[in-house]
Amino acid sequence: MFPILCFGQKPILFDSLTVSNEGIFMYNQQPFNGIAFANNKSGVLLYEKDFENGKEIKNRNYYAAITDSTPHLKFETQIKDGKRNGLRKGWYYSGKLKFEGHFKKGWNNGIYKNWYENGNLEKESFFEMGVKVGSCKNWSSSGKLIKDRYYQKTTPTSSKLVKRVKYLESGEIISKECWDTEGKNISCD
């Protein structure tokens, strides 16, 4: 199975690329522009990588099915300077969305969401350059809020959990705990 055409040329096997001393992917001694792909031993597509001027700009991985020859997209990642940068999405084998989040310079940055295969939201977190901040919520597979945590940024590279509330599926609070940024248990009121 051949990958989708892009950049106006036929995709090539990833193994036909070479890498320069500067880390540039080359094809026929020129920086590669286009799509490179790899298949498993059965010929099923495993991944595709998009290149521009010899640098990887997007990566798509596929489930390696043994009995199904149709490639099923597993995740897709935008790449800049060798790091995740931009939107990253993942899918279940069924094709339903599994996760979605934004990255900047390789770090989670912004809202990151996970879904159950039934389509209900499982988890939602917010990040600032890899640091979890603000509310982080979890839902049951039936769509009921079961946990809410709040993180406070303490330094540019860290945060502390300062509040956690757990719920029954009925919405009743099971437990509620709060801490100061030193980790000392405090009143939540």
Coordinates of C-alpha atoms in Angstrom, one line a residue:
M1 CA 0.0 0.0 0.0
F2 CA 1.4 3.4 -0.9
P3 CA 1.0 6.5 1.2
I4 CA -0.8 9.7 0.2
L5 CA 1.0 11.8 -2.4
C6 CA 2.3 15.2 -1.3
F7 CA 4.8 17.7 -2.5
G8 CA 4.1 16.7 -6.2
Q9 CA 6.3 13.6 -6.1
K10 CA 6.0 9.9 -5.4
P11 CA 6.7 8.9 -1.8
I12 CA 9.9 6.9 -1.3
L13 CA 11.0 4.3 1.2
F14 CA 12.4 5.8 4.4
D15 CA 15.4 3.5 4.2
S16 CA 16.4 5.1 0.9
L17 CA 17.3 8.3 2.7
T18 CA 20.7 9.1 4.1
V19 CA 21.5 11.6 6.9
S20 CA 24.2 14.3 6.5
N21 CA 26.6 15.1 9.3
E22 CA 24.3 18.1 10.0
G23 CA 21.3 15.9 10.5
I24 CA 19.7 16.7 7.1
F25 CA 17.8 13.9 5.4
M26 CA 19.1 13.5 1.9
Y27 CA 17.9 11.7 -1.3
N28 CA 20.1 11.5 -4.3
Q29 CA 22.6 13.7 -2.5
Q30 CA 20.0 16.6 -2.1
P31 CA 18.0 17.7 0.9
F32 CA 14.8 15.6 0.7
N33 CA 11.4 17.3 0.1
G34 CA 8.4 14.9 0.1
I35 CA 7.1 11.9 1.9
A36 CA 9.2 8.9 3.1
F37 CA 7.4 5.8 4.4
A38 CA 8.0 2.3 5.8
N39 CA 6.0 -0.9 5.6
N40 CA 6.0 -3.9 7.8
K41 CA 7.1 -7.3 6.5
S42 CA 3.6 -7.9 5.2
G43 CA 3.7 -4.7 3.2
V44 CA 1.3 -2.8 5.5
L45 CA 2.1 0.9 6.0
L46 CA 3.8 1.6 9.4
Y47 CA 4.6 5.2 9.2
E48 CA 5.0 8.2 6.9
K49 CA 7.2 11.2 7.5
D50 CA 7.0 14.5 5.6
F51 CA 10.2 16.4 4.9
E52 CA 11.0 19.9 3.8
N53 CA 14.5 20.9 2.9
G54 CA 15.8 17.7 4.5
K55 CA 14.0 18.3 7.9
E56 CA 11.1 16.3 9.2
I57 CA 7.9 18.4 9.6
K58 CA 5.3 15.8 10.2
N59 CA 5.1 12.2 11.4
R60 CA 2.2 9.8 11.0
N61 CA 2.3 6.3 12.6
Y62 CA -0.1 3.5 11.8
Y63 CA -1.4 0.4 13.6
A64 CA 0.5 -2.7 12.4
A65 CA -2.4 -5.0 11.8
I66 CA -1.7 -8.6 11.1
T67 CA -5.1 -9.5 9.5
D68 CA -6.0 -6.2 7.9
S69 CA -4.0 -4.7 5.0
T70 CA -5.7 -1.3 5.3
P71 CA -3.5 1.2 7.2
H72 CA -5.2 2.7 10.3
L73 CA -3.7 6.0 11.5
K74 CA -2.5 5.7 15.1
F75 CA -1.1 9.3 15.6
E76 CA 0.0 12.3 13.7
T77 CA 2.5 14.8 15.0
Q78 CA 3.7 18.2 13.7
I79 CA 7.5 18.5 13.9
K80 CA 9.8 21.5 13.9
D81 CA 13.6 21.4 14.4
G82 CA 13.3 17.7 15.4
K83 CA 10.7 18.4 18.2
R84 CA 7.0 18.1 18.5
N85 CA 5.6 21.5 17.5
G86 CA 1.9 22.2 16.9
L87 CA -1.0 19.8 16.9
R88 CA -0.6 16.2 17.9
K89 CA -3.5 13.8 17.5
G90 CA -4.0 10.1 18.1
W91 CA -6.7 7.6 17.1
Y92 CA -8.0 4.3 18.3
Y93 CA -7.8 1.4 15.8
S94 CA -11.5 2.0 15.1
G95 CA -10.6 5.5 13.8
K96 CA -12.2 7.4 16.7
L97 CA -10.2 10.2 18.2
K98 CA -8.1 9.1 21.3
F99 CA -6.1 12.2 22.2
E100 CA -5.3 15.7 21.0
G101 CA -2.9 18.3 22.3
H102 CA -0.7 21.1 21.3
F103 CA 3.1 21.2 21.6
K104 CA 5.7 24.0 21.5
K105 CA 9.4 23.2 21.2
G106 CA 8.8 19.6 22.3
W107 CA 6.7 20.5 25.3
N108 CA 2.9 20.1 25.9
N109 CA 1.6 23.6 25.6
G110 CA -2.2 24.4 25.9
I111 CA -5.1 22.0 26.3
Y112 CA -4.5 18.3 26.1
K113 CA -7.5 16.0 25.9
N114 CA -8.1 12.2 25.9
W115 CA -11.3 10.4 24.9
Y116 CA -12.7 7.0 25.6
E117 CA -13.3 4.9 22.5
N118 CA -17.1 5.5 23.0
G119 CA -16.4 9.2 22.2
N120 CA -16.8 10.6 25.8
L121 CA -14.2 12.8 27.1
E122 CA -11.8 11.0 29.6
K123 CA -9.4 13.7 30.6
E124 CA -8.6 17.4 30.0
S125 CA -5.4 19.1 31.2
F126 CA -3.8 22.4 30.6
F127 CA 0.0 22.9 30.1
E128 CA 2.4 25.8 29.9
M129 CA 5.6 24.6 28.2
G130 CA 5.3 21.1 29.8
V131 CA 4.1 22.3 33.2
K132 CA 0.6 21.2 34.2
V133 CA -1.3 24.3 35.4
G134 CA -4.9 25.1 36.3
S135 CA -7.7 22.5 36.3
C136 CA -7.2 18.9 35.3
K137 CA -10.4 16.9 35.0
N138 CA -11.2 13.2 34.6
W139 CA -14.6 11.8 33.6
S140 CA -16.0 8.2 33.7
S141 CA -16.6 6.4 30.5
S142 CA -20.3 7.3 30.9
G143 CA -19.4 11.0 30.9
K144 CA -19.6 11.9 34.6
L145 CA -17.0 14.1 36.3
I146 CA -15.1 11.9 38.7
K147 CA -12.0 13.9 39.6
D148 CA -11.0 17.6 39.4
R149 CA -7.5 18.6 40.3
Y150 CA -6.0 22.1 40.4
Y151 CA -2.3 22.8 39.8
Q152 CA -0.6 26.1 40.7
K153 CA 2.6 27.0 38.9
T154 CA 5.4 27.5 41.4
T155 CA 8.4 28.1 39.1
P156 CA 8.7 28.4 35.3
T157 CA 9.4 24.6 35.2
S158 CA 7.2 23.2 37.9
S159 CA 3.8 23.2 39.5
K160 CA 2.2 21.8 42.7
L161 CA -1.2 20.1 43.2
V162 CA -3.1 22.5 45.4
K163 CA -6.7 21.0 45.2
R164 CA -8.2 17.6 44.5
V165 CA -11.9 16.8 44.5
K166 CA -13.2 13.3 43.8
Y167 CA -16.8 12.6 42.9
L168 CA -19.2 9.6 42.6
E169 CA -20.9 9.3 39.3
S170 CA -24.0 10.8 40.9
G171 CA -22.0 14.0 41.4
E172 CA -21.7 13.6 45.1
I173 CA -18.3 14.7 46.5
I174 CA -16.3 11.7 47.9
S175 CA -13.3 13.7 49.1
K176 CA -11.9 17.2 48.9
E177 CA -8.3 18.0 49.8
C178 CA -6.2 21.2 49.5
W179 CA -2.6 22.0 50.0
D180 CA -0.5 25.1 50.0
T181 CA 2.5 25.3 47.6
E182 CA 4.7 23.9 50.3
G183 CA 2.6 20.7 50.3
K184 CA 1.0 21.4 53.7
N185 CA -2.7 20.2 54.0
I186 CA -5.0 23.2 54.4
S187 CA -8.7 24.0 54.5
C188 CA -10.4 24.1 51.1
D189 CA -12.9 26.8 52.1

